[in-house]
Structure formats: structure tokens, C-alpha cells
PDB file of C-alpha atoms in Angstrom:
ATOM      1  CA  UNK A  94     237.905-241.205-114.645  1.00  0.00           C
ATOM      2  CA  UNK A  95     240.126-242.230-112.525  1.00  0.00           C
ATOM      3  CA  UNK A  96     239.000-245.094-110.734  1.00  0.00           C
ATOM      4  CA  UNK A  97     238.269-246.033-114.580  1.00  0.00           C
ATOM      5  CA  UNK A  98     241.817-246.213-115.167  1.00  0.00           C
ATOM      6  CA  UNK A  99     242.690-248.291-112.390  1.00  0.00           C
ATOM      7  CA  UNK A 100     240.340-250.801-113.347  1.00  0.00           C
ATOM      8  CA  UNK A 101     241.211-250.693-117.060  1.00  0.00           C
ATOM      9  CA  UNK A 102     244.490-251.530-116.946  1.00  0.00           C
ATOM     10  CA  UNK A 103     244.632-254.525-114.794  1.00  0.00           C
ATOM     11  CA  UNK A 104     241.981-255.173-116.861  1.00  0.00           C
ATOM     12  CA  UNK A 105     243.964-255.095-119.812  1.00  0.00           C
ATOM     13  CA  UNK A 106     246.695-256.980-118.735  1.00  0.00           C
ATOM     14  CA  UNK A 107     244.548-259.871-117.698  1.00  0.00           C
ATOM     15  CA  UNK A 108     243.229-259.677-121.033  1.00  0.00           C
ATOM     16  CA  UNK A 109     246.250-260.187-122.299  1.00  0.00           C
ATOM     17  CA  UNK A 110     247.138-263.058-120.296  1.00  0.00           C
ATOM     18  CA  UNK A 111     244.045-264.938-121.186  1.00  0.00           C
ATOM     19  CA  UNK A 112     244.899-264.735-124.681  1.00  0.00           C
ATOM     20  CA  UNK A 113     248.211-265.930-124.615  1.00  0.00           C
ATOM     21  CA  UNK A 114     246.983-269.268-122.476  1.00  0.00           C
ATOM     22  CA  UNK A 115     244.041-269.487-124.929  1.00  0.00           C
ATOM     23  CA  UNK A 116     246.884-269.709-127.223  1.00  0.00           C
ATOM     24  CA  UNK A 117     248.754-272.181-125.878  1.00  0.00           C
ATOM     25  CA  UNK A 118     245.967-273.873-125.331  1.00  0.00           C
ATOM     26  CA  UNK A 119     245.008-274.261-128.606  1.00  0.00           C
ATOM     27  CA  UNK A 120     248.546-275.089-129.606  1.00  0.00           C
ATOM     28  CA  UNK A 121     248.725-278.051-127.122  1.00  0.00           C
ATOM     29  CA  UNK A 122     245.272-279.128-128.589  1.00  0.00           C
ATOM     30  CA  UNK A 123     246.942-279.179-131.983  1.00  0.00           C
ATOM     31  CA  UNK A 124     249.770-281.339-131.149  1.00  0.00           C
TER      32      UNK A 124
END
């Protein structure tokens, strides 16, 4: 379990980060 959790929430986070460039990405794409 716990070596679960340490890989989930980096995990998570990086998630996160690809989204918001994905994002931005799209928004620049737009313009």
C-alpha cells in the first residue's frame, strides 16, 4: 500500500500538470 501511495501521488500531480499544458496548448492553438 504504501509504495502505492508514493507512486500515486507524484503520479497525480504530473497528471495535473499535463492537463494544464494540454490546456494551454490548445488555447495557443486557438489564437
Amino acid at each position: 500500500m504504501l509504495v502505492k501511495q508514493n507512486f500515486a501521488i507524484p503520479f497525480a500531480r504530473f497528471y495535473v500538470l499535463v492537463k494544464l499544458i494540454y490546456k494551454k496548448m490548445i488555447n495557443l492553438s486557438k489564437n
